[in-house]
Amino acid sequence: MTYPLQPGAAPGAAQADAQADAQATPRARAEIDLGAVRANVRALRARAPRAELMAVVKSDAYGHGAVPCARAAREAGATWLGTATPEEAFALRAAGDTGRLMSWLWTPGGPWREAIESDIDVSASAHWALDEIVAAARACGRTARVHLKADTGLGRNGCQPADWPALVAAARAAEAEGAVKVTGIWSHFACADEPGHPSIAAQLEVFHEVLAVAGRAGLDPEVRHHANSPATLTLPESHFDLVRTGVSVYGLSPSPEVGVAAELGLRPAMTLSGSLALVKRVPGGHGISYGHHYRTPGETTLALVPLGYADGVPRHASGTGPVLVAGKWRTVAGRVAMDQFVVDLGGDAAEAGDEALLFGPGDHGEPTAEDWARAAGTISYEIVTRVSARVPRAYVNRSDSGSTGG
Ligand SMILES: *Cc1c(COP(=O)(O)O)cnc(C)c1O
C-alpha cells in the first residue's frame, strides 16, 4: 500500500466541514465517483498491459480532488503519480502517499532540495535545471532521481534534439558522481488526440533517436515514457515502460476522434449539480440576465440555477450550455453570471430546491462534460478542471466492480 490512509478515511477537517455544509445546504455539488476512477485505471492498465501506469493528478486531479483520486488510482494499480508542479507533489506526500511520484514543471530556484528529500522524481529539460538539481543533491547528500525530457516535436517543454547529446553527457557525469540517477527519459505528444496525424509517427521516430543517443552516452533509465491518454488508448507502440494518463482516469475521452468514453471503457467520474434557487412566472418579452441577450418568447416559467463562472461554468456557454432540469435538457437563457444563470422551463413545472444537473456520466439523461465543451468551444478537460473550490466535492463509490488490481 502506498497510502497509509484507508479509502474513505476521514478527509481533512476543512474538507469534512465543507462536506457537512454541502449536505446541509446543497447549493452546488460536484460528486466524484471514486469507483469510476478505479475502474478507469483498471481499464487503462488493460490497454497498456506491458507498461506501468502513471495517474496524472495535476490541477487537483483535473478538478476531481488530488488526494482522494490519487488514493483511488493507487488502489487500482497506478504505480506512479504525476503532477505538473512540485507543490502539487508535496501535497500528496503530506497526505501520506509514499509511492513513485514525478513532477515536471520547474522554474529556476526549484524547490529541488525539498523534492529530493521527499523522494519525488524531478524533470530536467535544460542544463540550468540539471545544474540546480546537482547542486541541491550535493547540498543534501542524496541522489536525485531525474527524468530527462526531450522535445520530440511538441514545441513546448523539453530539450531540443540538437542540445540533447550535451544534456545526456552532463547527466551521465552527474550520475558518475552520485548526484543524480537518470530514472526516466521522456517526451510528450502534440497531436495524439488526432489519431493518424503525421506528427505522431514523426515524434516517435525522434524519441527512438534520443533514446539511442542516451543509451550510447551510458544512460540506462528505468522508464521511457511518451504516451498521454489518447496515445495510451490508440497507439500501443507509444507505451514504452510507462503511460501517463490524465483525463481518461477521470472517465473522459481525450477527443471525439479517439472515441466515445463508454466505448473506450471509461466512465465519467464527476457529476456537477445545483439546487434551483428560484422558480417564477414571468410575462412574454422579459429580458433575461445581463445584457438581455435572451427574451422570453411568451409567458413562461424561469428557473434560477445557482452556479456561475465563479464556480467554473464557462461564460462562453451563455445561450448554449445544456442543463437537465425538470426532466428535460434546457439551455442557458442569456448570460452566465458570476454566481448564477437562468433557464426557461417553458410550460413545465419545477420548484425551488429541485435539482439542476449540469453534467455527469449521462445515465440519467443529463448532459456530459463533452456536451459543455462543445457548447463553450473548449475541451472536456477544461470543463472539469475549472470547477472551482467554491463547489464542494462529495466522494462516493459507485461503478466499482470491486477488484483492486495491482
Ligand atoms: C497533462 C499531461 C499528461 C496527461 O495528459 P492526458 O491527455 O490528460 O492524459 C501527460 N503528460 C504530461 C506532460 C502532461 O502535462
mmCIF file with all atom_site columns, C-alpha atoms in Angstrom, residues 25-132:
data_model
loop_
_atom_site.group_PDB
_atom_site.id
_atom_site.type_symbol
_atom_site.label_atom_id
_atom_site.label_alt_id
_atom_site.label_comp_id
_atom_site.label_asym_id
_atom_site.label_entity_id
_atom_site.label_seq_id
_atom_site.pdbx_PDB_ins_code
_atom_site.Cartn_x
_atom_site.Cartn_y
_atom_site.Cartn_z
_atom_site.occupancy
_atom_site.B_iso_or_equiv
_atom_site.pdbx_formal_charge
_atom_site.auth_seq_id
_atom_site.auth_comp_id
_atom_site.auth_asym_id
_atom_site.auth_atom_id
_atom_site.pdbx_PDB_model_num
ATOM 1   C CA . THR A 1 25  ? -27.223 23.416 2.044   1.00 0.00 ? 25  THR A CA 1
ATOM 2   C CA . PRO A 1 26  ? -26.524 21.782 -1.293  1.00 0.00 ? 26  PRO A CA 1
ATOM 3   C CA . ARG A 1 27  ? -26.426 24.944 -3.392  1.00 0.00 ? 27  ARG A CA 1
ATOM 4   C CA . ALA A 1 28  ? -23.987 23.212 -5.659  1.00 0.00 ? 28  ALA A CA 1
ATOM 5   C CA . ARG A 1 29  ? -22.143 19.953 -5.544  1.00 0.00 ? 29  ARG A CA 1
ATOM 6   C CA . ALA A 1 30  ? -19.565 18.064 -7.535  1.00 0.00 ? 30  ALA A CA 1
ATOM 7   C CA . GLU A 1 31  ? -19.995 14.394 -6.832  1.00 0.00 ? 31  GLU A CA 1
ATOM 8   C CA . ILE A 1 32  ? -16.865 12.391 -7.545  1.00 0.00 ? 32  ILE A CA 1
ATOM 9   C CA . ASP A 1 33  ? -17.250 8.672  -8.115  1.00 0.00 ? 33  ASP A CA 1
ATOM 10  C CA . LEU A 1 34  ? -14.007 7.114  -6.902  1.00 0.00 ? 34  LEU A CA 1
ATOM 11  C CA . GLY A 1 35  ? -15.305 3.739  -8.063  1.00 0.00 ? 35  GLY A CA 1
ATOM 12  C CA . ALA A 1 36  ? -15.250 5.140  -11.576 1.00 0.00 ? 36  ALA A CA 1
ATOM 13  C CA . VAL A 1 37  ? -11.682 6.374  -11.086 1.00 0.00 ? 37  VAL A CA 1
ATOM 14  C CA . ARG A 1 38  ? -10.612 2.886  -10.022 1.00 0.00 ? 38  ARG A CA 1
ATOM 15  C CA . ALA A 1 39  ? -12.487 1.217  -12.882 1.00 0.00 ? 39  ALA A CA 1
ATOM 16  C CA . ASN A 1 40  ? -10.948 3.653  -15.385 1.00 0.00 ? 40  ASN A CA 1
ATOM 17  C CA . VAL A 1 41  ? -7.432  2.964  -14.110 1.00 0.00 ? 41  VAL A CA 1
ATOM 18  C CA . ARG A 1 42  ? -8.041  -0.768 -14.462 1.00 0.00 ? 42  ARG A CA 1
ATOM 19  C CA . ALA A 1 43  ? -9.411  -0.292 -17.988 1.00 0.00 ? 43  ALA A CA 1
ATOM 20  C CA . LEU A 1 44  ? -6.372  1.786  -18.945 1.00 0.00 ? 44  LEU A CA 1
ATOM 21  C CA . ARG A 1 45  ? -3.970  -0.764 -17.491 1.00 0.00 ? 45  ARG A CA 1
ATOM 22  C CA . ALA A 1 46  ? -5.655  -3.406 -19.617 1.00 0.00 ? 46  ALA A CA 1
ATOM 23  C CA . ARG A 1 47  ? -4.989  -1.184 -22.658 1.00 0.00 ? 47  ARG A CA 1
ATOM 24  C CA . ALA A 1 48  ? -1.298  -0.932 -21.817 1.00 0.00 ? 48  ALA A CA 1
ATOM 25  C CA . PRO A 1 49  ? -0.557  -4.306 -20.250 1.00 0.00 ? 49  PRO A CA 1
ATOM 26  C CA . ARG A 1 50  ? 3.224   -4.169 -20.581 1.00 0.00 ? 50  ARG A CA 1
ATOM 27  C CA . ALA A 1 51  ? 3.642   -0.645 -19.212 1.00 0.00 ? 51  ALA A CA 1
ATOM 28  C CA . GLU A 1 52  ? 3.281   0.821  -15.762 1.00 0.00 ? 52  GLU A CA 1
ATOM 29  C CA . LEU A 1 53  ? 0.594   3.431  -15.321 1.00 0.00 ? 53  LEU A CA 1
ATOM 30  C CA . MET A 1 54  ? 1.078   6.950  -14.016 1.00 0.00 ? 54  MET A CA 1
ATOM 31  C CA . ALA A 1 55  ? -2.138  8.631  -12.907 1.00 0.00 ? 55  ALA A CA 1
ATOM 32  C CA . VAL A 1 56  ? -1.742  12.323 -13.687 1.00 0.00 ? 56  VAL A CA 1
ATOM 33  C CA . VAL A 1 57  ? -3.307  14.217 -10.798 1.00 0.00 ? 57  VAL A CA 1
ATOM 34  C CA . LYS A 1 58  ? -2.169  17.755 -11.618 1.00 0.00 ? 58  LYS A CA 1
ATOM 35  C CA . SER A 1 59  ? -4.502  20.673 -11.037 1.00 0.00 ? 59  SER A CA 1
ATOM 36  C CA . ASP A 1 60  ? -6.291  18.918 -8.201  1.00 0.00 ? 60  ASP A CA 1
ATOM 37  C CA . ALA A 1 61  ? -6.829  15.832 -10.354 1.00 0.00 ? 61  ALA A CA 1
ATOM 38  C CA . TYR A 1 62  ? -8.419  17.876 -13.140 1.00 0.00 ? 62  TYR A CA 1
ATOM 39  C CA . GLY A 1 63  ? -10.789 19.344 -10.572 1.00 0.00 ? 63  GLY A CA 1
ATOM 40  C CA . HIS A 1 64  ? -11.747 15.990 -9.039  1.00 0.00 ? 64  HIS A CA 1
ATOM 41  C CA . GLY A 1 65  ? -9.609  16.265 -5.887  1.00 0.00 ? 65  GLY A CA 1
ATOM 42  C CA . ALA A 1 66  ? -5.981  15.154 -5.964  1.00 0.00 ? 66  ALA A CA 1
ATOM 43  C CA . VAL A 1 67  ? -5.707  13.237 -2.709  1.00 0.00 ? 67  VAL A CA 1
ATOM 44  C CA . PRO A 1 68  ? -8.819  11.034 -2.964  1.00 0.00 ? 68  PRO A CA 1
ATOM 45  C CA . CYS A 1 69  ? -8.267  10.428 -6.687  1.00 0.00 ? 69  CYS A CA 1
ATOM 46  C CA . ALA A 1 70  ? -4.591  9.603  -6.173  1.00 0.00 ? 70  ALA A CA 1
ATOM 47  C CA . ARG A 1 71  ? -5.538  7.124  -3.484  1.00 0.00 ? 71  ARG A CA 1
ATOM 48  C CA . ALA A 1 72  ? -8.184  5.524  -5.703  1.00 0.00 ? 72  ALA A CA 1
ATOM 49  C CA . ALA A 1 73  ? -5.748  5.328  -8.607  1.00 0.00 ? 73  ALA A CA 1
ATOM 50  C CA . ARG A 1 74  ? -3.135  3.668  -6.403  1.00 0.00 ? 74  ARG A CA 1
ATOM 51  C CA . GLU A 1 75  ? -5.720  1.132  -5.234  1.00 0.00 ? 75  GLU A CA 1
ATOM 52  C CA . ALA A 1 76  ? -6.421  0.230  -8.851  1.00 0.00 ? 76  ALA A CA 1
ATOM 53  C CA . GLY A 1 77  ? -2.757  -0.298 -9.646  1.00 0.00 ? 77  GLY A CA 1
ATOM 54  C CA . ALA A 1 78  ? -1.274  3.061  -10.653 1.00 0.00 ? 78  ALA A CA 1
ATOM 55  C CA . THR A 1 79  ? 2.369   2.613  -9.655  1.00 0.00 ? 79  THR A CA 1
ATOM 56  C CA . TRP A 1 80  ? 3.191   6.259  -10.462 1.00 0.00 ? 80  TRP A CA 1
ATOM 57  C CA . LEU A 1 81  ? 1.514   9.582  -9.826  1.00 0.00 ? 81  LEU A CA 1
ATOM 58  C CA . GLY A 1 82  ? 2.322   12.655 -11.884 1.00 0.00 ? 82  GLY A CA 1
ATOM 59  C CA . THR A 1 83  ? 1.894   16.329 -11.153 1.00 0.00 ? 83  THR A CA 1
ATOM 60  C CA . ALA A 1 84  ? 2.857   19.460 -13.012 1.00 0.00 ? 84  ALA A CA 1
ATOM 61  C CA . THR A 1 85  ? 4.144   21.466 -10.056 1.00 0.00 ? 85  THR A CA 1
ATOM 62  C CA . PRO A 1 86  ? 6.276   20.347 -7.131  1.00 0.00 ? 86  PRO A CA 1
ATOM 63  C CA . GLU A 1 87  ? 3.777   21.911 -4.721  1.00 0.00 ? 87  GLU A CA 1
ATOM 64  C CA . GLU A 1 88  ? 1.137   19.505 -6.011  1.00 0.00 ? 88  GLU A CA 1
ATOM 65  C CA . ALA A 1 89  ? 3.506   16.621 -5.300  1.00 0.00 ? 89  ALA A CA 1
ATOM 66  C CA . PHE A 1 90  ? 4.295   17.877 -1.778  1.00 0.00 ? 90  PHE A CA 1
ATOM 67  C CA . ALA A 1 91  ? 0.557   17.919 -1.024  1.00 0.00 ? 91  ALA A CA 1
ATOM 68  C CA . LEU A 1 92  ? 0.350   14.222 -1.955  1.00 0.00 ? 92  LEU A CA 1
ATOM 69  C CA . ARG A 1 93  ? 3.306   13.404 0.275   1.00 0.00 ? 93  ARG A CA 1
ATOM 70  C CA . ALA A 1 94  ? 1.716   15.397 3.107   1.00 0.00 ? 94  ALA A CA 1
ATOM 71  C CA . ALA A 1 95  ? -1.418  13.278 2.661   1.00 0.00 ? 95  ALA A CA 1
ATOM 72  C CA . GLY A 1 96  ? 0.636   10.134 3.121   1.00 0.00 ? 96  GLY A CA 1
ATOM 73  C CA . ASP A 1 97  ? 1.465   8.917  -0.386  1.00 0.00 ? 97  ASP A CA 1
ATOM 74  C CA . THR A 1 98  ? 4.807   7.112  -0.471  1.00 0.00 ? 98  THR A CA 1
ATOM 75  C CA . GLY A 1 99  ? 4.873   5.675  -3.994  1.00 0.00 ? 99  GLY A CA 1
ATOM 76  C CA . ARG A 1 100 ? 6.690   6.854  -7.107  1.00 0.00 ? 100 ARG A CA 1
ATOM 77  C CA . LEU A 1 101 ? 5.718   10.411 -7.836  1.00 0.00 ? 101 LEU A CA 1
ATOM 78  C CA . MET A 1 102 ? 7.001   12.742 -10.551 1.00 0.00 ? 102 MET A CA 1
ATOM 79  C CA . SER A 1 103 ? 6.665   16.489 -11.115 1.00 0.00 ? 103 SER A CA 1
ATOM 80  C CA . TRP A 1 104 ? 7.627   18.043 -14.408 1.00 0.00 ? 104 TRP A CA 1
ATOM 81  C CA . LEU A 1 105 ? 7.088   21.788 -14.347 1.00 0.00 ? 105 LEU A CA 1
ATOM 82  C CA . TRP A 1 106 ? 10.101  23.501 -12.831 1.00 0.00 ? 106 TRP A CA 1
ATOM 83  C CA . THR A 1 107 ? 11.443  27.020 -12.840 1.00 0.00 ? 107 THR A CA 1
ATOM 84  C CA . PRO A 1 108 ? 14.802  28.290 -11.650 1.00 0.00 ? 108 PRO A CA 1
ATOM 85  C CA . GLY A 1 109 ? 15.118  28.061 -7.881  1.00 0.00 ? 109 GLY A CA 1
ATOM 86  C CA . GLY A 1 110 ? 13.344  24.743 -7.509  1.00 0.00 ? 110 GLY A CA 1
ATOM 87  C CA . PRO A 1 111 ? 12.274  23.762 -4.827  1.00 0.00 ? 111 PRO A CA 1
ATOM 88  C CA . TRP A 1 112 ? 14.675  20.941 -5.780  1.00 0.00 ? 112 TRP A CA 1
ATOM 89  C CA . ARG A 1 113 ? 16.021  20.069 -2.375  1.00 0.00 ? 113 ARG A CA 1
ATOM 90  C CA . GLU A 1 114 ? 12.568  19.588 -0.840  1.00 0.00 ? 114 GLU A CA 1
ATOM 91  C CA . ALA A 1 115 ? 11.659  17.414 -3.815  1.00 0.00 ? 115 ALA A CA 1
ATOM 92  C CA . ILE A 1 116 ? 14.748  15.243 -3.489  1.00 0.00 ? 116 ILE A CA 1
ATOM 93  C CA . GLU A 1 117 ? 14.208  14.856 0.243   1.00 0.00 ? 117 GLU A CA 1
ATOM 94  C CA . SER A 1 118 ? 10.544  13.984 -0.385  1.00 0.00 ? 118 SER A CA 1
ATOM 95  C CA . ASP A 1 119 ? 11.509  11.205 -2.837  1.00 0.00 ? 119 ASP A CA 1
ATOM 96  C CA . ILE A 1 120 ? 9.921   12.983 -5.772  1.00 0.00 ? 120 ILE A CA 1
ATOM 97  C CA . ASP A 1 121 ? 11.247  12.262 -9.256  1.00 0.00 ? 121 ASP A CA 1
ATOM 98  C CA . VAL A 1 122 ? 12.084  15.564 -10.919 1.00 0.00 ? 122 VAL A CA 1
ATOM 99  C CA . SER A 1 123 ? 12.431  16.528 -14.564 1.00 0.00 ? 123 SER A CA 1
ATOM 100 C CA . ALA A 1 124 ? 15.092  18.445 -16.459 1.00 0.00 ? 124 ALA A CA 1
ATOM 101 C CA . SER A 1 125 ? 14.708  19.871 -19.964 1.00 0.00 ? 125 SER A CA 1
ATOM 102 C CA . ALA A 1 126 ? 17.816  22.039 -19.914 1.00 0.00 ? 126 ALA A CA 1
ATOM 103 C CA . HIS A 1 127 ? 21.264  22.495 -18.424 1.00 0.00 ? 127 HIS A CA 1
ATOM 104 C CA . TRP A 1 128 ? 20.147  25.113 -15.924 1.00 0.00 ? 128 TRP A CA 1
ATOM 105 C CA . ALA A 1 129 ? 17.759  22.594 -14.380 1.00 0.00 ? 129 ALA A CA 1
ATOM 106 C CA . LEU A 1 130 ? 20.294  19.767 -14.263 1.00 0.00 ? 130 LEU A CA 1
ATOM 107 C CA . ASP A 1 131 ? 22.857  22.122 -12.698 1.00 0.00 ? 131 ASP A CA 1
ATOM 108 C CA . GLU A 1 132 ? 20.401  23.176 -9.989  1.00 0.00 ? 132 GLU A CA 1
#
